[in-house]
XYZ file of N, CA and C in Angstrom:
756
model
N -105.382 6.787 -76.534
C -105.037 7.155 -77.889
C -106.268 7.072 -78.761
N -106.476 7.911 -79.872
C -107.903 8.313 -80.556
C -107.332 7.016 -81.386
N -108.617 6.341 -81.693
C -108.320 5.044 -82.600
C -109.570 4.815 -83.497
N -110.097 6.165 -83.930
C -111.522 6.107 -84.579
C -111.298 5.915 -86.245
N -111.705 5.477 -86.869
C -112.125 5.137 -88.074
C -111.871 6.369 -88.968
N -111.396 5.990 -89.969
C -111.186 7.102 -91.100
C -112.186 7.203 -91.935
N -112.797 8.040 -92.702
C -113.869 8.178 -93.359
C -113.636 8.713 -94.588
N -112.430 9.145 -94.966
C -111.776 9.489 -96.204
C -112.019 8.496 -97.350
N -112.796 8.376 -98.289
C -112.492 7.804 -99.262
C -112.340 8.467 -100.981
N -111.480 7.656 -101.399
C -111.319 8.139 -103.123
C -112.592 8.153 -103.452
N -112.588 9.282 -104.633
C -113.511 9.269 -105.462
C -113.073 9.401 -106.670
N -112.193 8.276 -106.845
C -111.565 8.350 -108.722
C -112.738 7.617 -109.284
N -112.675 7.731 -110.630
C -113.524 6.521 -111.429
C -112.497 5.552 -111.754
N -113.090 4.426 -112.025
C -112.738 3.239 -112.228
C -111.280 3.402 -113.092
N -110.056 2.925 -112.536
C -109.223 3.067 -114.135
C -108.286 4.465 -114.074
N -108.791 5.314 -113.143
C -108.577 6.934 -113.121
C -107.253 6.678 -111.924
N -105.819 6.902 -112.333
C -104.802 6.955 -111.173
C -105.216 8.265 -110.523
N -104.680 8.148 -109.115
C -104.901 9.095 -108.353
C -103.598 9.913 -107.488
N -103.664 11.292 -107.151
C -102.655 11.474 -106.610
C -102.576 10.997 -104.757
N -101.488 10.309 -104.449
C -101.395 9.672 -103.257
C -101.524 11.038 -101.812
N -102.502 10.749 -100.853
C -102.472 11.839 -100.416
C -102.576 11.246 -98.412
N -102.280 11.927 -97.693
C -102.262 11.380 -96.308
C -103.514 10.251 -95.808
N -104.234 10.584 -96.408
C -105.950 9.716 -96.457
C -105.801 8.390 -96.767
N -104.821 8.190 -97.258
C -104.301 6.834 -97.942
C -104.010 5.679 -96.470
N -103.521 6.582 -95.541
C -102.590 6.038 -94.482
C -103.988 5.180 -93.480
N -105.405 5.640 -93.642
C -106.253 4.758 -93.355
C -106.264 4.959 -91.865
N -106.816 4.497 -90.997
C -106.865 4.493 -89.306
C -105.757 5.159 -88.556
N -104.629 4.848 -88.971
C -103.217 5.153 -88.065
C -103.614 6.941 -88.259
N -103.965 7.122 -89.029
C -103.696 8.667 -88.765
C -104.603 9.209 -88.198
N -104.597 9.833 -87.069
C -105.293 10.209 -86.037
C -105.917 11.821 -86.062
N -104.706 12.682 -86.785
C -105.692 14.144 -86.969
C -104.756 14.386 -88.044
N -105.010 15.319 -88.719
C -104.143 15.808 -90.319
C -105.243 17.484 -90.128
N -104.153 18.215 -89.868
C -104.763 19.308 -90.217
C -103.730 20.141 -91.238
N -105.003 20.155 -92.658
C -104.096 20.458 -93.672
C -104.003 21.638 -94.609
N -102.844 22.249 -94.946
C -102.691 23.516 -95.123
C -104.056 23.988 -96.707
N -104.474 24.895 -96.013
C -105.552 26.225 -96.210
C -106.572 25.029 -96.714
N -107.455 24.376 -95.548
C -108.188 23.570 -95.489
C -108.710 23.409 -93.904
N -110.217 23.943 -93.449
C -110.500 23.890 -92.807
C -110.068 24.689 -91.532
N -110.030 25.668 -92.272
C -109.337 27.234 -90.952
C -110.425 28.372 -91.152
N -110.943 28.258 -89.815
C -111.839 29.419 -89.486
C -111.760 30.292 -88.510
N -112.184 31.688 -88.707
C -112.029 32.315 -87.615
C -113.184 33.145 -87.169
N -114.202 32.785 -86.035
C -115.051 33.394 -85.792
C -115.048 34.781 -84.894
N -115.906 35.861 -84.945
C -115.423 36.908 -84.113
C -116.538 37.668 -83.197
N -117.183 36.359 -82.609
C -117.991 36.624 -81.651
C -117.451 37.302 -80.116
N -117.947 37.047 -79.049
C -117.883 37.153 -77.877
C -116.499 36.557 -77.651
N -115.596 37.002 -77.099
C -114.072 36.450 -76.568
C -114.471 35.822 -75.418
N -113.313 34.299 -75.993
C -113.777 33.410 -74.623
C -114.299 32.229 -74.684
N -116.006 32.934 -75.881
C -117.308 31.526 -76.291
C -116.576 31.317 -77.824
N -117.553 30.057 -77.591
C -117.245 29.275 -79.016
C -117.776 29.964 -79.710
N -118.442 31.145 -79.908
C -118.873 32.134 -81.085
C -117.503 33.085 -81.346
N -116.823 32.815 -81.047
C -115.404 33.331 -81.029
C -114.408 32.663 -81.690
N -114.638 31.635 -81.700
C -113.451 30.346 -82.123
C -112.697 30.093 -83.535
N -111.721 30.209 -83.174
C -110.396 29.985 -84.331
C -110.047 28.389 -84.222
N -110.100 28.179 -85.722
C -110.551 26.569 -85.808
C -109.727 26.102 -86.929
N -108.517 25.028 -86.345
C -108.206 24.408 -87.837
C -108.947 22.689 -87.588
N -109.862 22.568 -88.675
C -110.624 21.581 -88.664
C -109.599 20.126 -89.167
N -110.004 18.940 -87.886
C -109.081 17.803 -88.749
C -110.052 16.901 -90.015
N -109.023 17.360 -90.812
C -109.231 16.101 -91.735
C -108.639 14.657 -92.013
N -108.354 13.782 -90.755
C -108.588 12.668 -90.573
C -109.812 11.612 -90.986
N -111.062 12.766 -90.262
C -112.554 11.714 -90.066
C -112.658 11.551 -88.879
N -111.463 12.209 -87.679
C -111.783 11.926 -86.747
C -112.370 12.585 -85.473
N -112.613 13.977 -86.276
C -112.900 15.533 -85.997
C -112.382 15.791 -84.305
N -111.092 15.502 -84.478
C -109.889 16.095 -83.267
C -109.774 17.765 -83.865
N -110.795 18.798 -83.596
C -110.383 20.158 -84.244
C -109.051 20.372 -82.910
N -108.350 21.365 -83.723
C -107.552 22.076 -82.536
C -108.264 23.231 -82.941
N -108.324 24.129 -81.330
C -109.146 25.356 -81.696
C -108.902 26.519 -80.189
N -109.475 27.360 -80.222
C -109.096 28.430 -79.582
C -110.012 29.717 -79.651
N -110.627 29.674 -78.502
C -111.763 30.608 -78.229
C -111.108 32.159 -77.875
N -109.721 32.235 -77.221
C -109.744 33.597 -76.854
C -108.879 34.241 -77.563
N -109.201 35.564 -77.997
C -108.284 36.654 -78.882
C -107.193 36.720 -78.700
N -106.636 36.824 -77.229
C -104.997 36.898 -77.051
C -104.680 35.363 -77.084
N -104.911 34.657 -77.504
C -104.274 33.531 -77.882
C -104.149 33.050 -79.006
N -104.770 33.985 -80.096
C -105.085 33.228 -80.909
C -103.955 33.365 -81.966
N -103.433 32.180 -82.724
C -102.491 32.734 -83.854
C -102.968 33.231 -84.867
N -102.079 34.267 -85.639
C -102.781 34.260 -87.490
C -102.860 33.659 -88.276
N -103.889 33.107 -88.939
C -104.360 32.235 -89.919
C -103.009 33.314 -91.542
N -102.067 32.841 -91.732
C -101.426 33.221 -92.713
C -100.596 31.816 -93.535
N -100.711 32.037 -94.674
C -100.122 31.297 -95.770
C -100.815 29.547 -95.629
N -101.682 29.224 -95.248
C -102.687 28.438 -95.203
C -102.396 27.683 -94.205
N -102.444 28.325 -92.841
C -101.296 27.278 -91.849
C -101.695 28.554 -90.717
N -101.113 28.679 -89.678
C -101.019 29.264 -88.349
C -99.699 29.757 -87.728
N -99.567 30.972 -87.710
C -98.293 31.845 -87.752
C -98.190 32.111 -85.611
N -97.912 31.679 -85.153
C -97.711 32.030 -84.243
C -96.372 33.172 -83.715
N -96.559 33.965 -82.384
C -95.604 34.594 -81.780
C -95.096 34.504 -81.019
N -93.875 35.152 -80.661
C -92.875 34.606 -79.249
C -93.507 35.296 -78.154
N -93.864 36.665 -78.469
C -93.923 37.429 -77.129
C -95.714 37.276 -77.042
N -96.243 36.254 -77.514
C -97.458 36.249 -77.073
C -97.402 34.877 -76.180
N -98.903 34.863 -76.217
C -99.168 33.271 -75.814
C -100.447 32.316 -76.180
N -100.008 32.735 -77.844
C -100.395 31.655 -78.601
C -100.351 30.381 -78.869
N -101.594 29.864 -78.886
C -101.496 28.511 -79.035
C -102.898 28.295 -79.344
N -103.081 26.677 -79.452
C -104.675 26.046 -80.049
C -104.674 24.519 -79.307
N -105.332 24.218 -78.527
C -105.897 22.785 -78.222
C -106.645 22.301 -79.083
N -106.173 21.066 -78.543
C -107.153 19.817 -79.111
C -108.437 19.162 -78.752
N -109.312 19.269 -79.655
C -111.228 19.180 -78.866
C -110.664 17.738 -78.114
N -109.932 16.918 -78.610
C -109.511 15.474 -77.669
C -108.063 15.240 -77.420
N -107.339 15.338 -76.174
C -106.112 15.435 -75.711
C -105.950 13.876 -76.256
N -104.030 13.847 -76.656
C -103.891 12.914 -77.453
C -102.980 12.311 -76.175
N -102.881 10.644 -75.866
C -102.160 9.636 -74.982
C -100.827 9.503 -75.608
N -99.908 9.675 -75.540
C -98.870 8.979 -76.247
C -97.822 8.455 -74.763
N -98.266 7.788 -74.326
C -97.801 7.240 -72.683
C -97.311 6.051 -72.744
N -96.442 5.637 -72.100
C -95.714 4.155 -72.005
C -95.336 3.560 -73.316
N -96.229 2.639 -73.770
C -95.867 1.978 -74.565
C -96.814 2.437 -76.009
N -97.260 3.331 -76.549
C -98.296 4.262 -76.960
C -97.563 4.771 -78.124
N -97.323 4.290 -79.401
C -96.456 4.555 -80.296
C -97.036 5.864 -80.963
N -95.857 6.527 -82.067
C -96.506 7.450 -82.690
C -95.595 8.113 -83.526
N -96.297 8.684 -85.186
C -94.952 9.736 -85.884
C -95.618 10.824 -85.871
N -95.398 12.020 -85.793
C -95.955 13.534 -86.237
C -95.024 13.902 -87.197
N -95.635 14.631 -87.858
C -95.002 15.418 -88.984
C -95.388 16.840 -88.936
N -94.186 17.857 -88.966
C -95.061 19.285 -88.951
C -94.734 20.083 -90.087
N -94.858 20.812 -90.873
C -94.389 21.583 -92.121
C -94.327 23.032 -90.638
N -93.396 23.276 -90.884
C -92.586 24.362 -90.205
C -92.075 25.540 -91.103
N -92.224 26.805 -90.675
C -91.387 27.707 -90.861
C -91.008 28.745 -89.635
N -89.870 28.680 -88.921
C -89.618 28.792 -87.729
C -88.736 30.503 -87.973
N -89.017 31.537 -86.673
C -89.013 32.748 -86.896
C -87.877 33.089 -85.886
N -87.484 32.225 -85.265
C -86.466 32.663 -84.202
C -85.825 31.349 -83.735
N -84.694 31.361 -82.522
C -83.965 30.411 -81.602
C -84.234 30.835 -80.271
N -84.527 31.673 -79.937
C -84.522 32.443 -79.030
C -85.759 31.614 -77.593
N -84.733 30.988 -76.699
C -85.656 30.416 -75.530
C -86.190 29.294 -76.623
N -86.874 28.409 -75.622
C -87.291 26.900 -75.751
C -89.296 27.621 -76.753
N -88.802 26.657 -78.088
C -90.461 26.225 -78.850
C -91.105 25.194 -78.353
N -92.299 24.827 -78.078
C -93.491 24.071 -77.252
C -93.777 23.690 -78.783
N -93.758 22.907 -79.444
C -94.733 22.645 -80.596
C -96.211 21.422 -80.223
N -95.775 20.843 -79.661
C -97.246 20.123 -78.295
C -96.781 20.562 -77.034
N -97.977 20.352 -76.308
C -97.565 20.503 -74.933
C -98.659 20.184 -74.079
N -98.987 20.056 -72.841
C -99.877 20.116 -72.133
C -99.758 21.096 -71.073
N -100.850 20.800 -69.965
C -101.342 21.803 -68.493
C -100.228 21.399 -67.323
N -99.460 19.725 -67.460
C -98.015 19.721 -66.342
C -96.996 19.907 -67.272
N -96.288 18.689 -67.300
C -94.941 19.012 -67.827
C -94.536 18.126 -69.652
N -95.564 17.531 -69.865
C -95.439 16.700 -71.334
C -95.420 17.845 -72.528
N -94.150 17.310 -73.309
C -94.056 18.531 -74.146
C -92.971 17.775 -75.294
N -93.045 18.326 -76.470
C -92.283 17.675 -77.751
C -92.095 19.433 -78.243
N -90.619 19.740 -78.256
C -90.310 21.089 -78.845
C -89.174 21.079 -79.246
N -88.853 22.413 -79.443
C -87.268 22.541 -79.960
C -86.508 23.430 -78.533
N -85.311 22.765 -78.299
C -84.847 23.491 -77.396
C -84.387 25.216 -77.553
N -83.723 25.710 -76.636
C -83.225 26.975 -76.745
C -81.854 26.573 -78.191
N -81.363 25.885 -77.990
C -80.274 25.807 -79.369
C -81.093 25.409 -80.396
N -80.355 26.258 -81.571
C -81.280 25.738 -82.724
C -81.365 24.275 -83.396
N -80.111 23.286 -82.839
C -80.050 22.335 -83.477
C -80.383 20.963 -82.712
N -81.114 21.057 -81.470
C -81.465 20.420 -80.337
C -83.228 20.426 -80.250
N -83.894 19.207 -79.940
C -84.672 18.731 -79.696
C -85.126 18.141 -78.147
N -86.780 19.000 -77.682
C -86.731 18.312 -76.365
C -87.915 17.348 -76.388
N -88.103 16.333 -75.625
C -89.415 15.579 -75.743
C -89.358 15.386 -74.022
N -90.328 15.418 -73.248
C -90.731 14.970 -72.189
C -91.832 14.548 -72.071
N -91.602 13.266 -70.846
C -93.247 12.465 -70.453
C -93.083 12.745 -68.636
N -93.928 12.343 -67.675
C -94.395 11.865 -66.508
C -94.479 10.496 -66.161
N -94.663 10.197 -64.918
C -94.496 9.259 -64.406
C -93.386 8.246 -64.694
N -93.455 6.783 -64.452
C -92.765 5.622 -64.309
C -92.007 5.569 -65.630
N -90.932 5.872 -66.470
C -90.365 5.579 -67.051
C -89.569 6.946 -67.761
N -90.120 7.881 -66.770
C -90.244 9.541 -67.526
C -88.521 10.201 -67.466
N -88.407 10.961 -68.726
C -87.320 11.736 -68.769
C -87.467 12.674 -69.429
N -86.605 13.998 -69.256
C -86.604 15.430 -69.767
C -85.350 14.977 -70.904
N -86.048 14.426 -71.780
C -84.915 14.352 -72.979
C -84.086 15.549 -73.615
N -83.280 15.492 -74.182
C -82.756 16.425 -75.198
C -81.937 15.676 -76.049
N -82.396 16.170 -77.206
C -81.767 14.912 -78.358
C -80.307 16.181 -78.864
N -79.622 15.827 -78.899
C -78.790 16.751 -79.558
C -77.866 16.108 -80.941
N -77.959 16.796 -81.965
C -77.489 15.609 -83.011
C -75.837 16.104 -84.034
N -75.388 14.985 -84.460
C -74.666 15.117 -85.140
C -74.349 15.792 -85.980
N -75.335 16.596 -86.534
C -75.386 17.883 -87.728
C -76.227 19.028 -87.099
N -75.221 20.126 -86.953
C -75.290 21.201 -86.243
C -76.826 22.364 -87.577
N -76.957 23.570 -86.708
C -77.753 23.877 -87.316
C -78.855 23.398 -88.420
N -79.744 22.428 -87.716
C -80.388 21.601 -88.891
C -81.649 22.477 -89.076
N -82.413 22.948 -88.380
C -83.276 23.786 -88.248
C -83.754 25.203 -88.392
N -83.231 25.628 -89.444
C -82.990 26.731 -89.997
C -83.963 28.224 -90.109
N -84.164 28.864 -89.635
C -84.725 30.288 -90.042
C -85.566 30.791 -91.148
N -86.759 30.832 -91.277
C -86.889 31.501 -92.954
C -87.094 30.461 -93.838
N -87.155 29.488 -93.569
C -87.158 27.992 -94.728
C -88.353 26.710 -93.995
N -89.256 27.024 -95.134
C -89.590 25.726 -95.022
C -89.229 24.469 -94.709
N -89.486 23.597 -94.081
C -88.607 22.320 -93.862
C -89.940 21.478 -93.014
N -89.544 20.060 -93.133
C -90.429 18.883 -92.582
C -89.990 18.227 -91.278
N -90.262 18.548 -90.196
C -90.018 17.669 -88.927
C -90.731 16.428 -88.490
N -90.107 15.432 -88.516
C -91.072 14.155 -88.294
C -90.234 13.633 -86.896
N -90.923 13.301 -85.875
C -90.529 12.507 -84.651
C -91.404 10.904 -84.691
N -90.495 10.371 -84.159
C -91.451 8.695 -83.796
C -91.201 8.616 -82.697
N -91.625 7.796 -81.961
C -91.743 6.729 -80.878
C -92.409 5.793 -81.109
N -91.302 4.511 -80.872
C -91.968 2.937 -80.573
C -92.422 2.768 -79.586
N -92.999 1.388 -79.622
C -93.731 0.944 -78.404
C -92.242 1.066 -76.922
N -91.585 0.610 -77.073
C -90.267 0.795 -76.315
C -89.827 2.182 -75.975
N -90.398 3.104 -76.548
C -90.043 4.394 -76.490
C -88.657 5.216 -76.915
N -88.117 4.095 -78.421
C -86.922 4.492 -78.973
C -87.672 5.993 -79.732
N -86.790 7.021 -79.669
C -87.353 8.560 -81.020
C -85.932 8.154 -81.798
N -86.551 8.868 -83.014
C -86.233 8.689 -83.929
C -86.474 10.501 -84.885
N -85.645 11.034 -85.033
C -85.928 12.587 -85.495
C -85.352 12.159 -87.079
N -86.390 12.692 -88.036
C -86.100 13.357 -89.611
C -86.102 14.543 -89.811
N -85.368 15.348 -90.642
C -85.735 15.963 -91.243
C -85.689 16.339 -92.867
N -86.762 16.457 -93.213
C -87.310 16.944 -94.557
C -87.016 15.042 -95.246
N -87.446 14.333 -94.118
C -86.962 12.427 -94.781
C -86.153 11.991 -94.359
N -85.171 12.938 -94.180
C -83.773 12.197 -93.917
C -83.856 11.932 -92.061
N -82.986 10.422 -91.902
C -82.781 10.613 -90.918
C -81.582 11.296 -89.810
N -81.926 11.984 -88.684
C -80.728 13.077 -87.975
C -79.864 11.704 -86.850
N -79.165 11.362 -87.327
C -78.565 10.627 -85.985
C -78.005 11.608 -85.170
N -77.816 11.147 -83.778
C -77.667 11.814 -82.376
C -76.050 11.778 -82.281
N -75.445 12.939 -81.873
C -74.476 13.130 -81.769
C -73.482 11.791 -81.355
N -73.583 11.339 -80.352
C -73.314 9.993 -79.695
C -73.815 8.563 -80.542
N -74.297 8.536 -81.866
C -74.524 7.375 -82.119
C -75.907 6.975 -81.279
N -76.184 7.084 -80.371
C -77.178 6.554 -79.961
C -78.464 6.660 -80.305
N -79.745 6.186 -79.668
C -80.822 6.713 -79.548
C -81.928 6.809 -78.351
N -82.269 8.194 -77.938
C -83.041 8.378 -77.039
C -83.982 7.740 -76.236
N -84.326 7.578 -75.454
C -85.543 7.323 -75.073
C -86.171 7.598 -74.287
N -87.423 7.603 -74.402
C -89.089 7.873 -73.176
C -89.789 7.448 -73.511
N -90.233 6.814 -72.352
C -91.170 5.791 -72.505
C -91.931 5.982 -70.894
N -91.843 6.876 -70.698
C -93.064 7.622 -69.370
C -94.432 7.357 -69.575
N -95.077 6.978 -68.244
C -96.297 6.283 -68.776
C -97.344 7.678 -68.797
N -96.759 8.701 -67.994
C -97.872 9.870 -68.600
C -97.083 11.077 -69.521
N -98.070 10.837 -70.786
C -97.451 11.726 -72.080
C -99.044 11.985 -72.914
N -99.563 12.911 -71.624
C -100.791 13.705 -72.674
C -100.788 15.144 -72.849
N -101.268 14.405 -74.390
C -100.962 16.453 -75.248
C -102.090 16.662 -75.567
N -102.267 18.063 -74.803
C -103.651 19.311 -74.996
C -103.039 19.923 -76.189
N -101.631 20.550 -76.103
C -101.947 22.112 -76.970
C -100.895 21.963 -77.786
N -100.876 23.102 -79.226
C -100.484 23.000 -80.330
C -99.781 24.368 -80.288
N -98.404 24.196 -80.210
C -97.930 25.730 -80.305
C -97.477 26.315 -78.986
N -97.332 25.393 -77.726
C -96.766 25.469 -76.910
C -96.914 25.106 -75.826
N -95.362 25.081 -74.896
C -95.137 23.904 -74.120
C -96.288 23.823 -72.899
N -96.277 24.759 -72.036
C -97.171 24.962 -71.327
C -97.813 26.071 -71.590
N -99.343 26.275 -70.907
C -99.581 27.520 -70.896
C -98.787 28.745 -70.472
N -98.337 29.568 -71.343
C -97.782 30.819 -70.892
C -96.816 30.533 -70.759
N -95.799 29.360 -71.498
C -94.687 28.987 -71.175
C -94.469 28.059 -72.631
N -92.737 29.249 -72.881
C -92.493 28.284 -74.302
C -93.104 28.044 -75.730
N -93.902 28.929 -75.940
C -94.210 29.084 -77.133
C -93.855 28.812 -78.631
N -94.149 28.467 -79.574
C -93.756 28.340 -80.582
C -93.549 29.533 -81.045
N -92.487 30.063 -82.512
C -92.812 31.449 -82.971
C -92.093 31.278 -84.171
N -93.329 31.026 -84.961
C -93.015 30.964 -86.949
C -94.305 30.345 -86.974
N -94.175 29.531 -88.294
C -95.659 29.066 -88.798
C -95.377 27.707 -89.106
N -96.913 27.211 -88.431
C -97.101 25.651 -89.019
C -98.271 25.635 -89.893
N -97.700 25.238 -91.149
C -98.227 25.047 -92.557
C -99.339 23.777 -92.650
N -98.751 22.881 -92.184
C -99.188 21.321 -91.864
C -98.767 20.324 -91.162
N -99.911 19.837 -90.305
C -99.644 18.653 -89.414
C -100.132 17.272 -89.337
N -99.467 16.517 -89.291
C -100.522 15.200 -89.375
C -99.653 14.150 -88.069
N -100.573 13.591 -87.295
C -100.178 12.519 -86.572
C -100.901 11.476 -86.749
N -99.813 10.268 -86.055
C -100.406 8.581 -86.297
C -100.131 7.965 -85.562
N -100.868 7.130 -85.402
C -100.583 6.122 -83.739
C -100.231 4.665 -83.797
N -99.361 5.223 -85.218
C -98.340 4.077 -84.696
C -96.853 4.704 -85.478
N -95.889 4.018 -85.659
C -94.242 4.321 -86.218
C -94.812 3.186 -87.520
N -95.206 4.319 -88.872
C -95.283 4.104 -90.073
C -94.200 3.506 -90.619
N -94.366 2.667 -91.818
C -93.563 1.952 -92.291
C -92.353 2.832 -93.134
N -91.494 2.309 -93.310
C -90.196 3.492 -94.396
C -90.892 4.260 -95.863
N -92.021 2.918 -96.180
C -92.647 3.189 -97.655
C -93.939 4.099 -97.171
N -94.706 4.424 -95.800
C -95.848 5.211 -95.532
C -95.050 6.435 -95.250
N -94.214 6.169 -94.204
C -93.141 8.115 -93.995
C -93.300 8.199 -95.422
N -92.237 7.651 -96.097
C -91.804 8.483 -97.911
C -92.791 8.701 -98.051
N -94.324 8.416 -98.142
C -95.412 8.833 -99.056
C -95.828 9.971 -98.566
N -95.605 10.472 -97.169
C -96.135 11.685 -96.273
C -94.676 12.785 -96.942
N -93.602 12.074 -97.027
C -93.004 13.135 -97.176
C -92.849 13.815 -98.787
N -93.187 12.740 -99.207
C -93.526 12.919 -100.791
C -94.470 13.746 -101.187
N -95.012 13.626 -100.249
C -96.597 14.421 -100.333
C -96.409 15.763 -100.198
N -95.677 15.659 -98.807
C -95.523 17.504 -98.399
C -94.610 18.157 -99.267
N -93.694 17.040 -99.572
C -92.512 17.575 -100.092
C -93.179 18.582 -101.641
N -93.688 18.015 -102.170
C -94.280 18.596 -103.314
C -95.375 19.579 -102.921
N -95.622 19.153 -102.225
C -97.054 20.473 -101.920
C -96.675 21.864 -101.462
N -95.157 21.643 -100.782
C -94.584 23.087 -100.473
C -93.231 23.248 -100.629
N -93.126 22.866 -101.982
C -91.745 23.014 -102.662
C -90.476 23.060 -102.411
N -90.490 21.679 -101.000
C -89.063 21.380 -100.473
C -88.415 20.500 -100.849
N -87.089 20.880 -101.227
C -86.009 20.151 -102.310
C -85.766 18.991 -100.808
């Protein structure tokens, strides 16, 4: 798990309140790539890094996700990354992220999702580790490898939560125990059954952004903004992330 130092600091003057912004969250946050901030698209040679489509992290911990070849690449639209179904788009991470065994963690994604149609990859890797949305629209999948591993599917108590055409905030956790925990837009989704999930597989590494495997499972709508943390933030650090987004892209 990336555990490098944040380098973000205020620059208020003395006395000067400030608006609270993901930078706040200090070490735990591991990459923040944030909408129409640090998106480039070069149009060299397909393939080389003179080519490369780049959303830069602003953590401090320069985890870019990025993507050298043309048919992979998503559109840089509405300050975020629009991906397609019938392609096979996606963007890695310059450093694959651990979230294995006991390897805690929340992501947050600002979503605007373009279909239901077949299983979304929103991470994924090169075997089988993957955090997406299933083929139903109101179902969630997370899988790990090895010793503790399961092909989850969270299915929850409130049908159609994930809606078409609308902005909205997806946040997942995992504890050290490997309890998840699904929000959306803050709120929490309890699981149809009362219960709560778990994986806690000791192999859970994520290469890619936008889908499950290569050439398999794709995402298809747009992610606006992402930020992950390596650990399960406190009730008062979530609210401040969601406070944050919530205002920045005008979700009630």
């Amino acid at each position: 798990m990336l555990g490098l130092g944040n380098s973000i600091t205020s620059g208020a003057f003395y006395g000067e309140a400030t608006a609270w912004d993901p930078s706040n969250l200090g070490s735990t946050l591991i990459a923040w790539y944030k909408n129409n901030t640090g998106l480039t698209n070069l149009s060299g040679t397909d393939g080389n890094s003179d080519n490369r489509l780049q959303w830069s992290d602003q953590s401090g911990n320069n985890n870019h996700i990025i993507q050298d070849e043309d048919g992979d690449k998503p559109t840089i639209t509405s300050g975020g990354l629009d991906f397609e179904l019938d392609d096979t788009e996606h963007m890695e991470f310059t450093s694959a992220l651990d979230f294995g065994g006991s390897n805690p963690f929340s992501i947050f994604f600002v979503l605007n999702r373009e279909s239901y149609s077949g299983q979304h990859g929103l991470l994924g890797s090169t075997t089988t580790e993957f955090i997406g949305f299933s083929a139903e629209d109101d179902k969630v999948k997370v899988r790990s490898s090895g010793s503790g591993a399961d092909n989850i599917t969270i299915t929850f108590a409130t049908s159609g939560i994930w809606e078409l055409s609308t902005d909205f905030i997806f946040t997942l956790t995992k504890d050290a125990s490997g309890n998840l925990l699904v929000y959306k837009d803050g709120v929490f989704q309890a699981e149809d059954d009362g219960g709560t999930s778990v994986n806690n597989g000791a192999g859970f590494d994520i290469e890619y952004v936008g889908i499950k495997q290569p050439d398999n499972a794709n995402f298809d709508g747009l992610m606006k903004e992402i930020l992950i943390c390596d650990t399960v933030l406190s009730s008062s650090d979530r609210g401040e992330v969601i406070t944050y987004l919530k205002n920045k892209f005008s979700i009630s």
